[in-house]
Amino acid sequence: MAELVKVKINGQEFEAEKGKLLIEAARENGIEIPAFCYKEGYSLQAACRMCLVEVEGTPKLQVGCTLPVDVNRDGTPMVVHTESDTVKAARKSTLELLLTNHPLDCPVCDKGGECELQDMVFRYGAGESRYTERKVHTPEKQWSPVVFFDAPRCILCYRCVRACNEGMGVGALGIGNRGVVAEIIPNKHDHLECDECGACIDICPVGALTSGIYRYQTRPWEMNHVGTICTHCSDGCKTTLGVRDGEIMRGNNRDSSGINGEFLCVKGRYGFDFVNHPDRLQTPLLRNAAGGFDEISWAQALDLVSKKFTEVKSKNGKFGVIGSNHTTNEENYFLQKFARQGLGTKNIDHHRTGDLATLFDALSGKTDALASMQDVYTAKAVLVVGSDLAQQHPLLSFQARANYRHHAAHIYAVTTGEVREDKQAVASVRVQKGGELAGVESLRDKLKAEANLVIVFGDTVQGDALRKLVAFGDSLGIPVKYVGLVDYSNSRGAYDMDLLPRDGGLSREQMLAAADLDVLWVVGANPLKSAALASKNACVVVQDMFLTETAKAATLVLPAASAYEKNGTVTNVTGEVQKLKQAIKVMGTKTDLEIMGSIAKEMGLNLGIWLPEKMLEEIRSTVHGYNVALPVLSSGAAVATQPLNGKVAALPGTIGSAGDTLFTSGTLGRYSKTLNSVMEAPGSLYGGKDH
Amino acid sequence: MAKKLYNEPSPLETKVISKRWGLEGSETLDVYLANDGFKAFLKAREMTPEAIIEEVKTSALRGRGGAGFPTGLKWSFVPRTSPKPKYIVVNGDESEPGTCKDRLLIEYDPHNLIEGILIAGLAMDAHKGYIYIRGEYRFVIEKMNKAIAEAYARGYLGKNIAGTGFDFDLYTHSGAGAYECGEETALLDSLEGKRGVPRMKPPFPAVAGAWASPTLLNNVETFASVPAIIRDGGAAYAALGTPKNGGTRLLCLSGHVNKPGVYEIPLGFPMMKAINELGGGMRNGKKLKAVVPGGSSCPILLASECDIAMDYDTVAKAGSMLGSGGMVVLDEDTDMVAVALRIMRFYAHESCGWCIPCREGTTWLRKILQRFNDGGGRHEDIALIGDVAKNMFGRTFCALGDAAAMPTMSIIQKFSHEFEERLAKQGSGLVSING
Amino acid sequence: MLQSYPEGKKRSAVVPMLIYAQDETGAVTAELIEEVAKRCEVTPLQVDEVVGYYSMLHRKPQGKFHVQVCTNISCMLVGGTELYDQACKKLGLGHKQTAADGVFSLEEVECMGACSWAPMVAINYDYHHNVTPEQFDALIEGLKRAQ
Ligand SMILES: Cc1cc2nc3c(=O)[nH]c(=O)nc-3n(C[C@H](O)[C@H](O)[C@H](O)COP(=O)(O)O)c2cc1C
Ligand code: SF4
Ligand code: FES
């Protein structure tokens, strides 16, 4: 526990931790010391000089962002003035200096209304400038499909440089030239080779770095800001969608209130544009005699499906139901209920991307053995096994890196290739695929000496290997927690909601291979992308956003809404439930829950009211560990689910990650113009392949 | 470059660190050894580190790089017992306009510098040193390298120096054109292969300097003064100067004097005597207008303020600084608008760009002054120049901002009438204000 | 060069390596940046940042004889500005310009540390002190002949 000392700010006495930066100590007590270059969590710069304050006993103004709180030499409290005439004059003068070469075209600047410089001038003056010299103009530059740079607007606070280097571990931004012509430069001279995460844009206090897809499209105050969860990987970042007239204009993390704080990757920030891709399905499609599709009405479609389902059910036919790891918990829950209770089938599965069943079984009897997202940031040590986190789990990668930067956590990597974690790692072990356990074993002595450990492992560690990994963890004699990596926004939810071939049900592969399947119902998945359907006579009903390989083979296609178009909850890779909030509506589509509910209604089934809130109620009372606190959830926070406990039976079927990269995201990625443009741009750090 | 650059020794000089300059082959080890060379080192080898530092404290030697910080005190800040390696870094960036002395110390007496560094090494328990020399001084770097090579060859560097069991490695390191790299922490960043941007203090270099290790950093002349201090004793050295201002220092005399040159004078030497006697008086019989006492970053002194002794404290009392020893003498014809502009052009060019007040302030001032000088001045500019300079002063990250602000403030304060006269000459005011 | 620095501190060689390499190759090219980055174990961007910072490092070749005239205060007071103007005329070049034939380039430089022997001119790394207008012309003519 840090020592508390007294400090007097603006005549009021406070207690603050000794050594805490004055700017933080003041902020905690409701006193704002303005700053540009100071950014919590990043290295100190003391460059902008906005935070100068008066400290009694020192003749010069002191730098609030680097001054640690302490008592004076004689033991009396430090006496600080943040609003004295001298301080105000200094601030005003700093702003005046800053504005000397800053364009004053706020009305047409992309940052207008959200600009920290604008706000500061409004608050602290320097509205009228005494500067009458000519400003230096340099043309704007495009550094990547998504990053534009306008040098004259840059105030050189170096936030972008730090966000990229320290936060992302990429280091694609630097400083070129010297003095007044100093400017931010990209790593490839005239373009960027990077993650394209847009963190630099987000952290830029002014309109110097702007987003290629958003710039000059709208003004911030013309948008509604909808906080929801990114639909791409399983890390579950909160993203705030800026919506104008039913169109998503941008994604960012305006209020940094999610589990991801400041962080978003390229997909979370830009990968929403599949929603209005021209290929998006907006009418139900029925296969015609010629082998093509006819557009039909929703009424016709629901009628056809329900009749078919009723018919097959009544003659005891064979159903196969494949759910999604993108759809909500409510939808998944409803789907399994539909399958089990409504259709009377156990043949239900989804694309399982990590061996959660074995993990939960191996952890039987343990409590608190599943790591939360926060644990990855606070653990004393983090071991990454068989995954390139920066590519597949950008937030987990960020968390581990932040843990290293802020708490000097020990990072270990056991991977088949180079990974970004190597830069921070105490030890990196390169192994052949399948040799992960031996690699882990070689770190035993080091790991044993750690105070605690989080092991993050990928899909190559499954079955027996996974049991051995947990046994290894047990044998270390220190507290160990686990993160079993899975793909997409709701893999955990699909597992937890029981989209699983339990008790003799057919697995995904078995359904596809069953020659006598009567109905294959696929909700938001694309199993026929990599496998063929054996049953020639099966009626294939597909709910999807696009005409995927599976939809192309369908009898009936029902146009579904995306995650950005629905309410509900999803569970991320670390088992935390978060709320999806509908941002837009796409004409002609229905949420999967509504589609399923309507079919149930047509079939005369009573599966409960298909409203997300009602379903969540039911989930909370029936699904193990999901009795989450609603007020917390509604506030937009993540709520941890309780780890499963007790014997978990083995399941048939294969498990494997789709192996998406930073720039791919299955079907959704394929239809995202921005992700594709980034991938094709010169200098993409990762030329990923679609999966 | 056959011509020797040092002036003919003057009886007014007190030759301590420049005493070998006139000797034939003064840059060679043999001449150095024949003239007291390495006696101090051998003596220091017999002393405890504490005693060495004490001797330096007694000498009242103050840093010759600019700030005039007491050297012995600085030496005592380095945690000698730190388990980390310790480094000696020599500041040979010599970029302060008006300053041209460190190069002579290296050109004509490099082994004396080596000896000073070695003594510091003994006192710090350091075994590696770097001499950072500005990139433009390639010939100086080469002279230094030659001397280092000779010292290695003769056992005065490397392992078991002069049979004393003390090891020390010394290297030169070239800059590449940046005044800011003279600032000690920017120098360290530059030494580490980065942009020469100053570092936050604390930690001070003494605790975490080069490669985050304890580092003793002093100016070339400061180190060069050490052998004499150890050899003849701190007290004797101190006695050459005035209280708290020990010893001698090199005065780089330039500008409108008859005999510009680098002279070694004791601290406390009268400024007017330096101009009139050492410098041979004003050129062309002109009258003295003003003096930049210690490099262009010092506030300018009016002729009437120059009747003072040149020690740190007296010059400070007169409102200026002794700085780096670069004394620029201005005669009555000097155009102070042009001087102010030239000084600001320099600082604007050299600002590293890290912090707002310096980066934007120097450029703004340069632009106003340029416009003013080009005939586009306005009355309100005069106050504005002073105000912008004042707004920079004391608020920048490092002292470069102050270095730009101080002379400007002093010129506006003391010579605003010259700015007014310019305006009057400008006449109708029908001039463009966009410079 | 890399051996001068403590172990693991290869980055320290970046500035001297760049300037010595530039002397050989004439300019800091993209390839040179890559090479220095590799040798000093930093990213090319980190080298690029350095190149932009130091005024002696340049990306385009200068003349075979790079003429630098100091006009900073000590030189200015005793004819440095006039000497620079003369150089412009004599060489037909402006600040930081290189002649088409690549023989001469000109730069108005900041204080070079020759204040007591002002005005000064440097040609490449050679300092010329107390340069009179006549001496300057003779110097340039001599170089032209030597060329
Ligand atoms: C902008 C700036 C430039 C400086 N340039 C030099 C320089 O060229 N040479 C030098 O020795 N000190 C220079 N200094 C002073 C150094 O920061 C440092 O105080 C000095 O080298 C310490 O050595 P000393 O105590 O022996 O003087 C400069 C300081 C500033 C703020
Ligand atoms: S005062 Fe600021 S911009 Fe100027 S040199 Fe120092 S840090 Fe750089
Ligand atoms: S916030 Fe302190 S200097 Fe920028």
Short mmCIF file of C-alpha atoms in Angstrom, two decimals, chain C residues 16-146:
data_model
loop_
_atom_site.label_atom_id
_atom_site.label_comp_id
_atom_site.label_asym_id
_atom_site.label_seq_id
_atom_site.Cartn_x
_atom_site.Cartn_y
_atom_site.Cartn_z
CA PRO C 16 28.23 7.71 -36.82
CA MET C 17 27.52 4.82 -39.17
CA LEU C 18 25.15 6.97 -41.19
CA ILE C 19 27.51 9.86 -41.49
CA TYR C 20 30.54 7.78 -42.40
CA ALA C 21 28.50 5.80 -44.89
CA GLN C 22 27.14 8.99 -46.38
CA ASP C 23 30.69 10.18 -46.92
CA GLU C 24 31.26 7.10 -49.01
CA THR C 25 28.02 6.94 -50.91
CA GLY C 26 27.14 10.61 -51.22
CA ALA C 27 23.70 10.43 -49.67
CA VAL C 28 21.50 8.48 -47.32
CA THR C 29 19.46 6.26 -49.58
CA ALA C 30 16.64 3.92 -48.70
CA GLU C 31 19.01 0.98 -49.11
CA LEU C 32 21.50 2.56 -46.77
CA ILE C 33 18.78 3.01 -44.19
CA GLU C 34 17.84 -0.65 -44.47
CA GLU C 35 21.46 -1.68 -44.17
CA VAL C 36 22.18 0.46 -41.13
CA ALA C 37 18.96 -0.77 -39.54
CA LYS C 38 20.04 -4.34 -40.06
CA ARG C 39 23.53 -3.80 -38.69
CA CYS C 40 22.39 -1.82 -35.70
CA GLU C 41 19.41 -4.07 -35.02
CA VAL C 42 16.73 -1.42 -35.16
CA THR C 43 13.80 -0.86 -37.48
CA PRO C 44 14.34 1.13 -40.67
CA LEU C 45 11.84 3.63 -39.26
CA GLN C 46 14.10 4.23 -36.29
CA VAL C 47 16.94 5.01 -38.67
CA ASP C 48 14.67 7.17 -40.80
CA GLU C 49 13.77 9.22 -37.74
CA VAL C 50 17.44 9.86 -37.12
CA VAL C 51 18.15 10.81 -40.72
CA GLY C 52 15.47 13.47 -40.60
CA TYR C 53 16.81 14.91 -37.39
CA TYR C 54 20.46 15.64 -38.08
CA SER C 55 21.27 18.47 -40.41
CA MET C 56 24.41 16.86 -41.82
CA LEU C 57 22.52 13.83 -43.03
CA HIS C 58 20.86 14.27 -46.38
CA ARG C 59 18.92 12.10 -48.76
CA LYS C 60 20.11 13.68 -51.98
CA PRO C 61 23.76 13.85 -52.98
CA GLN C 62 25.54 17.15 -52.45
CA GLY C 63 28.21 18.52 -54.70
CA LYS C 64 31.68 17.07 -54.81
CA PHE C 65 32.65 20.24 -52.99
CA HIS C 66 30.08 21.16 -50.44
CA VAL C 67 30.66 24.82 -49.66
CA GLN C 68 29.43 25.88 -46.25
CA VAL C 69 29.45 29.51 -45.26
CA CYS C 70 28.71 30.42 -41.69
CA THR C 71 26.58 33.49 -41.15
CA ASN C 72 25.99 33.02 -37.46
CA ILE C 73 26.64 35.92 -35.18
CA SER C 74 30.44 36.02 -34.93
CA CYS C 75 30.84 35.51 -38.66
CA MET C 76 28.00 37.84 -39.51
CA LEU C 77 29.65 40.67 -37.61
CA VAL C 78 32.80 40.43 -39.69
CA GLY C 79 31.51 39.81 -43.18
CA GLY C 80 30.01 36.33 -43.10
CA THR C 81 26.73 37.43 -44.63
CA GLU C 82 28.50 39.22 -47.44
CA LEU C 83 30.70 36.19 -47.97
CA TYR C 84 27.62 34.03 -48.28
CA ASP C 85 26.07 36.42 -50.81
CA GLN C 86 29.30 36.33 -52.73
CA ALA C 87 29.27 32.55 -52.67
CA CYS C 88 25.73 32.51 -54.05
CA LYS C 89 26.78 34.67 -56.94
CA LYS C 90 30.08 32.99 -57.54
CA LEU C 91 28.58 29.52 -57.58
CA GLY C 92 25.22 30.48 -58.98
CA LEU C 93 23.61 28.52 -56.20
CA GLY C 94 21.28 29.19 -53.31
CA HIS C 95 20.99 27.65 -49.88
CA LYS C 96 21.16 23.85 -50.04
CA GLN C 97 21.39 23.83 -53.81
CA THR C 98 23.62 21.58 -55.83
CA ALA C 99 24.93 22.51 -59.26
CA ALA C 100 23.66 20.48 -62.18
CA ASP C 101 27.14 19.14 -62.87
CA GLY C 102 27.41 18.01 -59.27
CA VAL C 103 30.67 19.78 -58.61
CA PHE C 104 29.56 22.38 -56.10
CA SER C 105 26.81 22.67 -53.61
CA LEU C 106 26.19 25.52 -51.22
CA GLU C 107 24.81 25.80 -47.74
CA GLU C 108 24.42 28.68 -45.34
CA VAL C 109 25.38 27.03 -42.09
CA GLU C 110 25.01 27.71 -38.42
CA CYS C 111 27.97 28.30 -36.12
CA MET C 112 30.75 25.87 -36.99
CA GLY C 113 33.00 26.60 -34.02
CA ALA C 114 35.42 28.98 -35.69
CA CYS C 115 34.12 32.21 -34.20
CA SER C 116 37.47 33.65 -33.24
CA TRP C 117 38.70 33.17 -36.80
CA ALA C 118 35.63 34.50 -38.52
CA PRO C 119 34.41 34.63 -41.15
CA MET C 120 34.75 30.96 -41.87
CA VAL C 121 34.00 28.71 -44.77
CA ALA C 122 34.08 24.93 -44.75
CA ILE C 123 34.48 22.87 -47.86
CA ASN C 124 33.44 19.36 -47.08
CA TYR C 125 35.26 18.78 -43.81
CA ASP C 126 38.01 21.35 -44.36
CA TYR C 127 37.78 24.56 -42.39
CA HIS C 128 39.01 27.82 -43.83
CA HIS C 129 39.44 30.64 -41.38
CA ASN C 130 39.46 34.43 -41.67
CA VAL C 131 38.33 34.14 -45.25
CA THR C 132 38.46 37.35 -47.26
CA PRO C 133 36.38 37.82 -50.42
CA GLU C 134 39.52 37.45 -52.52
CA GLN C 135 40.56 34.30 -50.72
CA PHE C 136 37.12 32.86 -51.22
CA ASP C 137 37.23 33.40 -54.96
CA ALA C 138 40.72 31.98 -55.14
CA LEU C 139 39.60 28.96 -53.14
CA ILE C 140 36.74 28.22 -55.50
CA GLU C 141 38.90 28.77 -58.56
CA GLY C 142 41.49 26.41 -57.15
CA LEU C 143 38.85 23.74 -56.63
CA LYS C 144 37.54 24.23 -60.13
CA ARG C 145 41.01 23.70 -61.47
CA ALA C 146 41.64 20.70 -59.29
#
